[in-house]
Amino acid sequence: MDLMVEATPRRVFANAHTYHINSISVNSDYETYMSADDLRINLWNFEITNQSFNIVDIKPANMEELTEVITAAEFHPHHCNTFVYSSSKGTIRLCDMRASALCDRHTKFFEEPEDPSNRSFFSEIISSISDVKFSHSGRYIMTRDYLTVKVWDLNMENRPIETYQVHDYLRSKLCSLYENECIFDKFECVWNGSDSVIMTGSYNNFFRMFDRNTKRDVTLEASRENSKPRAILNPRKVCVGGKRRKDEISVDSLDFSKKILHTAWHPSENIIAVAATNNLYIFQDKVN
Amino acid sequence: MFARGLKRKCVGHEEDVEGALAGLKTMSSYSLQRQSLLDMSLVKLQLCHMLVEPNLCRSVLIANTVRQIQEEMTQDGTWRAVAPQAAGRAPLDRLVSTEILCRAAWEQEGARPAPGLGDGHTQGPVSDLCPVTSAQAPRHPQSSVWEMDGPRENRGSFHKSLDQIFETLETKNPSCMEELFSDVDSPYYDLDTVLTGMMGGTRPGPCEGLEGLAPATPGPSSSCKSDLGELDHVVEILVET
């Protein structure tokens, strides 16, 4: 007998978006949620399917002036009136819905000053934020851009408090990655339950974890060849130059079609889900 | 390249050598790379409507990159210097070629972005268009690319092409994208092929020596199909447990 898994919608909310939707975020009041597209963010009530409120609109009156789009948005985990949204220029805006109905003005504006030594024609593209996530505590936000993951303190707008290099060896290959379109890949990032570890994906079916306390990091691979059920994952390493050790992989051998864009971490346990192309991997702490 | 082995016959030749060397200096390696990047970006913008899902964020980022290059080229004066001597005639040729490029792309319903598109593209850099369009003084180059409605007769053919491309960015008819292509699973590979074909072998591209970074597999479509059987297996396991 063939088993079919079929998903059917429980509720359909009327079309309120002209542009591609990039984010959905459920509010802590469990009564409302928001949906964000490239230029607008709408607020919905779960019980009302044919109407939504527009809370952010960055579409310029003259579309000729469009230079920035919304890339991700999320509600604060505890304060149901607060949310953040990120942009293609690497900025994050924190908004308070109590301030006004249309959140044109942000309460806070997070942006890191540009590093002049790293400036190139690709600077803006790699600064575009692909994901923004509040910590479980609500005190920090984490952003993912093309090469790094950054942790921001809500009380400090002028720079992140932590920056983690996901795959800095790609910095010298940006032109090629622009040519083959990989530079537009949008990676997600996640916190673990205690906000002590952050995780994000990379290429070659690699994903990376960073321990914020010990400052240690690890690269792991999600692939059928390298993992049988119950096997322990071996750390992987990318060799950036010089002599390549036995189980290292060189940058030029990386498979850029195998990208891990989506990952998730169980809210309280050390169980993670990793999506590698069309395979879903679930890993957990080794049980003794 | 010119200085080596050149015999000095008379004063006139010497001056020619200096002129040639001066010309070489303006087209330094950085300028060549920058020009290649500009060309690549313009092609990407023109082809964006052929991707499976037109992506506004991507288009904005590419357009900003183009604008940045144009601004820098304007600042160091190379913007107009690139245009060849016959300024009246040559840009017009390129205007025509770009329009042929775009028209050929739109009219080939069901056609893939084949290297044949490159046939309509002349050797010179596409950016030579811009001295014509920037003559429309108040307009910032490429400023009108996002406009979805309104007459476009005043603008150069270059703007017109881009405007029509960006009409597809509002998701009115996503299905028409699928009509254009039968197999939409491997846009990366096709774009890479087109770009490689467009830029040709005569000029070193900005990414020379880094071709090894192109995706190792021909495209996700083949691996997806082989994995479908495995997916069924996985689903069975999930449902049974």
Coordinates of C-alpha atoms in Angstrom, one line a residue:
Chain A
M1 CA 0.0 0.0 0.0
D2 CA 1.3 3.4 -1.0
L3 CA 1.2 5.9 1.9
M4 CA 0.5 9.4 0.8
V5 CA 1.1 12.4 3.1
E6 CA -1.0 15.3 2.0
A7 CA -1.2 18.7 3.6
T8 CA -4.4 20.7 3.5
P9 CA -4.8 24.2 4.7
R10 CA -6.8 24.8 7.8
R11 CA -7.3 28.4 7.1
V12 CA -6.5 30.7 4.1
F13 CA -5.8 34.3 4.6
A14 CA -6.7 36.7 1.8
N15 CA -4.0 37.9 -0.5
A16 CA -2.5 41.0 0.9
H17 CA 0.9 40.9 -0.6
T18 CA 2.1 42.2 -4.0
Y19 CA 5.7 41.0 -3.5
H20 CA 7.2 37.8 -2.4
I21 CA 6.6 36.9 1.2
N22 CA 9.9 36.2 3.1
S23 CA 8.8 35.9 6.7
I24 CA 5.9 34.9 8.9
S25 CA 6.1 35.4 12.7
V26 CA 3.6 34.4 15.3
N27 CA 3.1 36.9 18.1
S28 CA 3.6 36.1 21.7
D29 CA -0.1 36.9 22.3
Y30 CA -1.0 34.0 20.1
E31 CA -3.7 36.0 18.6
T32 CA -1.9 37.8 15.9
Y33 CA 0.9 37.2 13.5
M34 CA 2.7 39.1 10.8
S35 CA 3.7 38.4 7.2
A36 CA 6.5 40.3 5.5
D37 CA 7.2 40.8 1.8
D38 CA 9.9 42.8 0.1
L39 CA 8.3 46.1 0.8
R40 CA 5.5 45.7 3.3
I41 CA 4.7 44.0 6.6
N42 CA 1.1 43.1 7.4
L43 CA -0.5 42.2 10.8
W44 CA -3.1 39.5 10.9
N45 CA -5.6 38.2 13.4
F46 CA -5.8 34.4 13.3
E47 CA -9.6 34.6 13.4
I48 CA -9.9 37.1 10.6
T49 CA -8.9 35.8 7.2
N50 CA -10.0 38.5 4.8
Q51 CA -8.4 41.5 6.4
S52 CA -5.0 42.6 7.6
F53 CA -3.3 45.8 8.8
N54 CA -0.3 47.2 7.1
I55 CA 2.2 48.1 9.7
V56 CA 5.3 48.7 7.6
D57 CA 5.5 50.1 4.1
I58 CA 8.8 51.0 2.6
K59 CA 7.7 51.2 -1.0
P60 CA 8.8 54.6 -2.3
A61 CA 6.2 56.8 -4.0
N62 CA 8.5 56.7 -7.0
M63 CA 9.7 53.2 -7.6
E64 CA 12.7 54.7 -9.3
E65 CA 14.1 55.4 -5.9
L66 CA 13.9 51.9 -4.6
T67 CA 17.3 50.8 -3.3
E68 CA 16.4 48.7 -0.3
V69 CA 14.0 45.9 0.5
I70 CA 12.8 44.0 3.6
T71 CA 14.5 40.7 3.9
A72 CA 13.2 39.2 7.2
A73 CA 11.0 40.1 10.2
E74 CA 10.2 38.6 13.6
F75 CA 8.1 39.4 16.7
H76 CA 9.8 39.8 20.0
P77 CA 9.3 36.6 22.0
H78 CA 7.7 38.3 25.0
H79 CA 6.6 41.9 24.1
C80 CA 3.7 41.5 21.7
N81 CA 4.1 45.1 20.5
T82 CA 7.7 44.8 19.4
F83 CA 9.2 43.4 16.3
V84 CA 12.3 43.7 14.1
Y85 CA 12.8 43.6 10.4
S86 CA 16.1 43.4 8.5
S87 CA 17.0 44.9 5.1
S88 CA 19.1 44.2 2.1
K89 CA 21.5 47.0 3.2
G90 CA 22.4 45.1 6.4
T91 CA 20.3 47.2 8.8
I92 CA 17.8 46.1 11.4
R93 CA 14.9 48.2 12.6
L94 CA 13.1 47.6 15.8
C95 CA 9.6 48.9 15.9
D96 CA 7.0 49.4 18.6
M97 CA 3.4 49.1 17.4
R98 CA 2.2 51.3 20.3
A99 CA 4.1 54.3 18.8
S100 CA 1.9 54.5 15.7
A101 CA -0.4 52.5 13.5
L102 CA 2.0 52.6 10.6
C103 CA 5.5 51.8 11.9
D104 CA 7.3 54.1 9.6
R105 CA 9.6 55.3 12.2
H106 CA 11.7 52.7 14.0
T107 CA 12.3 52.8 17.7
K108 CA 15.8 51.5 17.2
F109 CA 18.1 51.3 14.2
F110 CA 20.9 48.7 14.2
E111 CA 23.8 49.1 11.7
E112 CA 27.4 48.3 11.8
P113 CA 29.8 50.9 10.3
E114 CA 31.4 49.6 7.1
D115 CA 35.0 48.3 7.4
P116 CA 36.9 50.4 4.8
S117 CA 39.6 47.7 4.4
N118 CA 37.1 45.2 3.3
R119 CA 35.2 47.4 0.8
S120 CA 34.5 46.0 -2.6
F121 CA 31.7 46.2 -5.2
F122 CA 30.2 43.2 -3.4
S123 CA 30.1 44.8 0.0
E124 CA 26.5 45.7 -0.1
I125 CA 25.4 42.3 -1.4
I126 CA 27.2 40.4 1.3
S127 CA 25.9 42.7 3.9
S128 CA 22.3 41.9 3.0
I129 CA 20.7 40.2 5.9
S130 CA 19.1 36.9 5.1
D131 CA 17.7 36.0 8.5
V132 CA 17.0 37.7 11.8
K133 CA 16.1 35.9 15.0
F134 CA 15.5 37.0 18.6
S135 CA 17.2 35.1 21.3
H136 CA 14.8 33.2 23.6
S137 CA 15.6 35.6 26.3
G138 CA 14.5 38.5 24.1
R139 CA 17.7 40.4 24.9
Y140 CA 19.6 39.8 21.7
I141 CA 19.0 39.5 18.0
M142 CA 21.0 37.4 15.7
T143 CA 21.4 38.3 12.0
R144 CA 22.9 36.2 9.1
D145 CA 24.5 37.8 6.2
Y146 CA 26.4 36.1 3.4
L147 CA 29.7 35.5 5.3
T148 CA 28.9 36.0 9.0
V149 CA 26.5 35.6 11.8
K150 CA 26.2 38.6 14.2
V151 CA 24.7 38.9 17.6
W152 CA 23.4 42.3 18.6
D153 CA 22.4 43.6 22.0
L154 CA 19.1 45.4 21.9
N155 CA 20.6 48.2 23.9
M156 CA 23.5 48.8 21.5
E157 CA 22.6 50.0 18.0
N158 CA 25.9 51.0 16.6
R159 CA 27.6 47.6 16.3
P160 CA 27.0 43.9 17.1
I161 CA 28.5 42.5 20.2
E162 CA 29.6 39.3 18.5
T163 CA 30.6 38.4 15.0
Y164 CA 31.2 34.8 13.8
Q165 CA 32.8 33.9 10.5
V166 CA 30.8 31.2 8.8
H167 CA 32.9 30.6 5.7
D168 CA 35.4 33.5 5.4
Y169 CA 37.4 31.5 2.9
L170 CA 34.7 32.6 0.4
R171 CA 35.6 36.2 0.7
S172 CA 38.2 36.0 -2.1
K173 CA 35.8 34.1 -4.3
L174 CA 32.9 36.7 -4.2
C175 CA 33.2 37.5 -7.9
S176 CA 32.7 33.8 -8.9
L177 CA 29.9 33.5 -6.4
Y178 CA 28.3 36.5 -7.9
E179 CA 28.6 35.0 -11.3
N180 CA 27.1 31.7 -10.4
E181 CA 24.4 33.4 -8.3
C182 CA 25.4 31.7 -5.0
I183 CA 26.0 35.1 -3.5
F184 CA 22.3 35.6 -3.4
D185 CA 21.7 32.4 -1.3
K186 CA 19.7 33.1 1.9
F187 CA 20.9 31.2 4.9
E188 CA 18.9 31.0 8.1
C189 CA 20.3 31.0 11.6
V190 CA 19.0 29.6 14.9
W191 CA 19.6 29.8 18.6
N192 CA 19.7 26.8 20.9
G193 CA 17.3 26.7 23.8
S194 CA 19.6 28.4 26.3
D195 CA 20.9 31.0 23.8
S196 CA 24.4 29.7 24.4
V197 CA 25.0 28.2 20.9
I198 CA 24.1 29.4 17.5
M199 CA 23.9 27.4 14.3
T200 CA 23.8 28.2 10.6
G201 CA 24.3 26.4 7.3
S202 CA 26.9 26.6 4.6
Y203 CA 27.9 24.9 1.4
N204 CA 28.9 21.3 0.7
N205 CA 26.1 20.2 3.1
F206 CA 28.1 21.7 5.9
F207 CA 26.6 23.4 8.9
R208 CA 28.3 25.4 11.6
M209 CA 27.8 25.8 15.3
F210 CA 29.3 28.5 17.5
D211 CA 29.4 28.3 21.3
R212 CA 29.1 31.9 22.5
N213 CA 30.6 31.1 25.9
T214 CA 33.6 29.0 25.0
K215 CA 34.1 30.6 21.6
R216 CA 34.6 27.2 20.1
D217 CA 33.0 26.4 16.8
V218 CA 32.5 23.2 14.8
T219 CA 31.7 22.3 11.2
L220 CA 29.5 19.3 10.6
E221 CA 28.3 17.6 7.5
A222 CA 24.8 16.3 6.7
S223 CA 25.1 13.7 4.1
R224 CA 24.0 10.1 3.6
E225 CA 27.5 8.9 2.8
N226 CA 29.0 10.1 6.0
S227 CA 26.4 9.2 8.5
K228 CA 24.5 6.1 9.4
P229 CA 21.8 6.3 12.0
R230 CA 23.3 6.5 15.5
A231 CA 26.8 7.4 14.1
I232 CA 28.6 10.3 15.6
L233 CA 29.3 13.1 13.2
N234 CA 33.0 13.9 12.7
P235 CA 34.0 17.5 12.6
R236 CA 34.9 18.7 9.1
K237 CA 37.4 21.3 8.1
V238 CA 37.9 23.4 5.1
C239 CA 41.5 23.9 4.0
V240 CA 42.2 27.4 2.9
G241 CA 45.6 27.0 1.5
G242 CA 48.9 25.2 1.8
K243 CA 49.0 21.6 2.7
R244 CA 45.7 19.8 2.9
R245 CA 45.3 17.3 5.7
K246 CA 43.8 13.9 5.1
D247 CA 40.2 14.6 5.9
E248 CA 40.2 18.2 5.1
I249 CA 38.5 19.5 2.0
S250 CA 39.8 22.3 -0.1
V251 CA 37.8 25.4 -0.9
D252 CA 37.8 24.6 -4.6
S253 CA 36.3 21.2 -4.0
L254 CA 33.3 22.5 -2.2
D255 CA 30.0 21.6 -3.8
F256 CA 28.0 24.9 -4.1
S257 CA 24.9 23.1 -5.2
K258 CA 24.7 21.4 -1.8
K259 CA 23.7 24.2 0.5
I260 CA 22.1 24.1 3.9
L261 CA 19.8 27.1 4.0
H262 CA 17.3 25.9 6.6
T263 CA 18.0 24.7 10.1
A264 CA 16.1 24.4 13.3
W265 CA 16.9 23.8 17.0
H266 CA 14.5 22.2 19.4
P267 CA 13.3 24.9 21.9
S268 CA 14.6 23.0 24.9
E269 CA 16.4 19.8 23.9
N270 CA 19.6 19.4 22.0
I271 CA 17.9 18.1 18.9
I272 CA 18.5 19.8 15.6
A273 CA 16.9 19.5 12.2
V274 CA 18.9 20.3 9.1
A275 CA 17.6 20.5 5.6
A276 CA 20.0 19.5 2.9
T277 CA 18.5 19.9 -0.6
N278 CA 15.6 17.5 -0.4
N279 CA 16.7 15.4 2.6
L280 CA 15.9 16.2 6.2
Y281 CA 18.4 15.2 8.9
I282 CA 17.6 15.1 12.6
F283 CA 20.5 15.0 15.0
Q284 CA 20.7 14.9 18.7
D285 CA 23.2 14.7 21.5
K286 CA 24.8 11.3 21.7
V287 CA 23.0 9.2 24.3
N288 CA 25.1 7.0 26.5
Chain B
M1 CA 52.9 44.9 -25.2
F2 CA 53.4 47.6 -27.6
A3 CA 56.8 48.7 -26.3
R4 CA 58.6 45.4 -26.8
G5 CA 60.4 44.8 -30.0
L6 CA 59.2 48.0 -31.6
K7 CA 61.7 49.6 -33.8
R8 CA 61.9 53.3 -33.7
K9 CA 61.9 54.6 -37.2
C10 CA 61.1 58.2 -36.7
V11 CA 59.6 60.6 -34.3
G12 CA 56.1 60.0 -35.4
H13 CA 56.2 56.4 -34.4
E14 CA 57.6 57.3 -31.0
E15 CA 54.5 59.5 -30.4
D16 CA 52.3 56.7 -31.5
V17 CA 53.9 54.4 -28.9
E18 CA 53.3 56.9 -26.2
G19 CA 49.7 57.3 -27.2
A20 CA 49.2 53.6 -27.2
L21 CA 50.8 53.2 -23.8
A22 CA 48.7 56.0 -22.4
G23 CA 45.6 54.2 -23.8
L24 CA 46.7 51.0 -22.1
K25 CA 47.1 52.8 -18.8
T26 CA 43.5 53.8 -18.8
M27 CA 42.4 50.3 -19.3
S28 CA 44.3 48.9 -16.4
S29 CA 43.5 45.5 -14.9
Y30 CA 41.2 47.1 -12.4
S31 CA 39.3 48.9 -15.0
L32 CA 38.9 45.8 -17.1
Q33 CA 37.7 43.9 -14.1
R34 CA 35.3 46.6 -13.2
Q35 CA 34.0 46.8 -16.8
S36 CA 33.5 43.0 -16.9
L37 CA 31.6 43.2 -13.6
L38 CA 29.4 46.0 -15.0
D39 CA 28.7 44.0 -18.1
M40 CA 27.9 40.9 -16.1
S41 CA 25.6 42.8 -13.9
L42 CA 23.7 44.4 -16.8
V43 CA 23.2 41.0 -18.3
K44 CA 22.0 39.6 -15.0
L45 CA 19.4 42.4 -14.8
Q46 CA 18.2 41.8 -18.3
L47 CA 17.9 38.1 -17.7
C48 CA 16.3 38.4 -14.3
H49 CA 12.8 38.0 -15.8
M50 CA 13.8 34.6 -17.2
L51 CA 14.5 33.1 -13.8
V52 CA 11.9 30.8 -12.3
E53 CA 10.8 33.4 -9.8
P54 CA 11.7 37.1 -10.4
N55 CA 13.5 38.2 -7.3
L56 CA 13.1 41.8 -6.3
C57 CA 15.8 41.7 -3.6
R58 CA 18.3 40.2 -6.1
S59 CA 17.5 42.8 -8.7
V60 CA 17.8 45.7 -6.2
L61 CA 21.2 44.4 -5.1
I62 CA 22.4 44.1 -8.7
A63 CA 21.1 47.4 -9.7
N64 CA 22.8 49.0 -6.7
T65 CA 26.0 47.4 -7.7
V66 CA 25.7 48.7 -11.3
R67 CA 25.0 52.2 -9.9
Q68 CA 28.0 52.0 -7.7
I69 CA 30.2 51.1 -10.6
Q70 CA 28.7 53.8 -12.7
E71 CA 29.3 56.4 -10.0
E72 CA 32.9 55.4 -9.6
M73 CA 33.5 55.4 -13.3
T74 CA 31.9 58.8 -13.5
Q75 CA 34.1 60.1 -10.8
D76 CA 37.4 59.0 -12.3
G77 CA 36.3 60.1 -15.7
T78 CA 36.4 56.7 -17.4
W79 CA 32.7 56.7 -18.0
R80 CA 32.8 58.8 -21.1
A81 CA 36.4 57.9 -22.0
V82 CA 35.3 54.3 -22.8
A83 CA 33.2 55.5 -25.7
P84 CA 35.1 55.1 -29.0
Q85 CA 36.0 58.0 -31.3
A86 CA 32.9 57.8 -33.4
A87 CA 30.7 58.7 -30.4
G88 CA 27.6 59.3 -32.5
R89 CA 27.5 56.1 -34.3
A90 CA 28.9 53.5 -31.9
P91 CA 26.6 54.0 -28.9
L92 CA 23.6 53.6 -31.3
D93 CA 25.0 50.3 -32.5
R94 CA 25.1 49.2 -28.9
L95 CA 21.6 50.5 -28.2
V96 CA 20.3 48.4 -31.0
S97 CA 22.2 45.3 -29.9
T98 CA 20.9 45.5 -26.3
E99 CA 17.4 45.8 -27.6
I100 CA 17.8 42.9 -29.9
L101 CA 19.1 41.0 -26.9
C102 CA 16.1 41.7 -24.8
R103 CA 13.6 41.3 -27.6
A104 CA 15.2 38.0 -28.6
A105 CA 14.8 36.8 -25.0
W106 CA 11.1 37.8 -24.7
E107 CA 10.1 36.5 -28.0
Q108 CA 11.6 33.1 -27.6
E109 CA 8.8 31.6 -25.6
G110 CA 9.7 28.1 -24.6
A111 CA 13.4 28.8 -25.4
R112 CA 16.1 28.5 -22.9
P113 CA 18.7 31.2 -22.4
A114 CA 21.0 29.8 -25.0
P115 CA 24.5 31.1 -25.8
G116 CA 22.9 32.1 -29.1
L117 CA 21.7 35.2 -27.3
G118 CA 25.3 36.4 -27.4
D119 CA 25.2 36.6 -31.2
G120 CA 23.3 39.9 -31.0
H121 CA 25.8 41.4 -28.6
T122 CA 28.6 43.4 -30.0
Q123 CA 32.1 43.3 -28.8
G124 CA 32.0 46.6 -27.0
P125 CA 30.9 47.1 -23.5
V126 CA 27.2 47.6 -22.9
S127 CA 28.0 50.5 -20.7
D128 CA 28.7 52.6 -23.7
L129 CA 24.9 53.1 -23.7
C130 CA 25.1 55.3 -20.7
P131 CA 26.6 58.4 -22.3
V132 CA 23.4 58.5 -24.3
T133 CA 21.1 58.0 -21.4
S134 CA 22.9 60.2 -19.0
A135 CA 22.4 63.0 -21.5
Q136 CA 18.9 63.1 -20.2
A137 CA 20.3 65.3 -17.5
P138 CA 17.9 65.1 -14.5
R139 CA 17.7 61.3 -14.6
H140 CA 20.1 59.3 -12.7
P141 CA 21.4 56.4 -14.8
Q142 CA 19.2 53.4 -14.5
S143 CA 16.9 55.3 -12.2
S144 CA 13.7 54.2 -13.9
V145 CA 14.2 50.5 -13.8
W146 CA 11.6 49.8 -11.1
E147 CA 8.7 51.7 -12.7
M148 CA 5.9 49.4 -13.5
D149 CA 3.6 51.8 -15.4
G150 CA 3.6 55.0 -17.4
P151 CA 4.9 55.9 -20.8
R152 CA 8.5 55.2 -21.4
E153 CA 9.0 56.9 -24.8
N154 CA 11.3 59.6 -23.4
R155 CA 13.9 57.1 -22.2
G156 CA 16.6 55.4 -24.1
S157 CA 16.0 51.9 -25.4
F158 CA 18.2 50.6 -22.6
H159 CA 15.8 51.9 -19.9
K160 CA 12.9 50.6 -21.9
S161 CA 14.3 47.1 -22.0
L162 CA 14.9 47.2 -18.2
D163 CA 11.4 48.6 -17.5
Q164 CA 9.7 45.8 -19.4
I165 CA 11.8 43.3 -17.6
F166 CA 10.8 44.6 -14.2
E167 CA 7.2 44.5 -15.0
T168 CA 7.4 40.8 -14.2
L169 CA 8.6 41.4 -10.7
E170 CA 5.2 42.0 -9.3
T171 CA 3.7 38.6 -8.8
K172 CA 0.7 38.9 -11.0
N173 CA 1.2 35.9 -13.2
P174 CA 3.7 33.5 -11.8
S175 CA 2.4 30.8 -14.1
C176 CA 3.7 32.7 -17.2
M177 CA 7.2 32.1 -15.9
E178 CA 6.6 28.4 -16.1
E179 CA 5.3 28.7 -19.6
L180 CA 8.6 30.0 -20.8
F181 CA 10.6 27.1 -19.6
S182 CA 9.8 23.4 -19.4
D183 CA 12.6 22.5 -17.0
V184 CA 13.0 25.2 -14.4
D185 CA 15.1 23.3 -12.0
S186 CA 18.6 24.5 -12.9
P187 CA 18.7 28.2 -13.3
Y188 CA 22.1 28.6 -11.9
Y189 CA 23.8 26.4 -14.5
D190 CA 22.0 28.1 -17.4
L191 CA 22.9 31.5 -16.2
D192 CA 26.5 30.5 -15.8
T193 CA 26.5 29.0 -19.3
V194 CA 25.0 32.2 -20.8
L195 CA 27.4 34.4 -18.9
T196 CA 30.3 32.4 -20.0
G197 CA 29.1 32.5 -23.6
M198 CA 28.3 36.2 -23.5
M199 CA 31.6 37.3 -22.1
G200 CA 33.4 35.2 -24.7
G201 CA 36.9 33.9 -24.7
T202 CA 38.7 37.0 -25.9
R203 CA 38.7 38.9 -22.7
P204 CA 39.7 37.6 -19.3
G205 CA 36.7 37.8 -17.1
P206 CA 36.9 39.1 -13.6
C207 CA 36.7 35.6 -12.2
E208 CA 39.4 34.1 -14.3
G209 CA 41.0 31.2 -12.6
L210 CA 38.1 30.7 -10.3
E211 CA 35.9 28.6 -12.6
G212 CA 36.4 25.7 -10.4
L213 CA 33.8 27.2 -8.1
A214 CA 31.0 26.6 -10.5
P215 CA 28.6 24.0 -9.1
A216 CA 30.1 20.5 -9.4
T217 CA 26.9 18.9 -10.5
P218 CA 25.1 19.9 -13.7
G219 CA 22.2 21.2 -11.7
P220 CA 19.9 20.1 -8.9
S221 CA 17.3 18.6 -11.2
S222 CA 19.2 15.3 -11.8
S223 CA 20.0 14.7 -8.1
C224 CA 16.4 15.6 -7.2
K225 CA 15.0 13.0 -9.5
S226 CA 17.3 10.3 -8.2
D227 CA 16.4 11.1 -4.6
L228 CA 12.7 11.0 -5.1
G229 CA 12.7 7.3 -4.5
E230 CA 14.6 7.8 -1.3
L231 CA 12.1 10.5 -0.2
D232 CA 9.3 8.0 -0.6
H233 CA 11.2 5.6 1.5
V234 CA 11.8 8.2 4.2
V235 CA 8.1 9.2 4.2
E236 CA 7.1 5.6 4.6
I237 CA 9.3 5.3 7.7
L238 CA 8.0 8.4 9.2
V239 CA 4.4 7.4 8.7
E240 CA 4.9 3.9 10.0
T241 CA 6.5 5.1 13.2

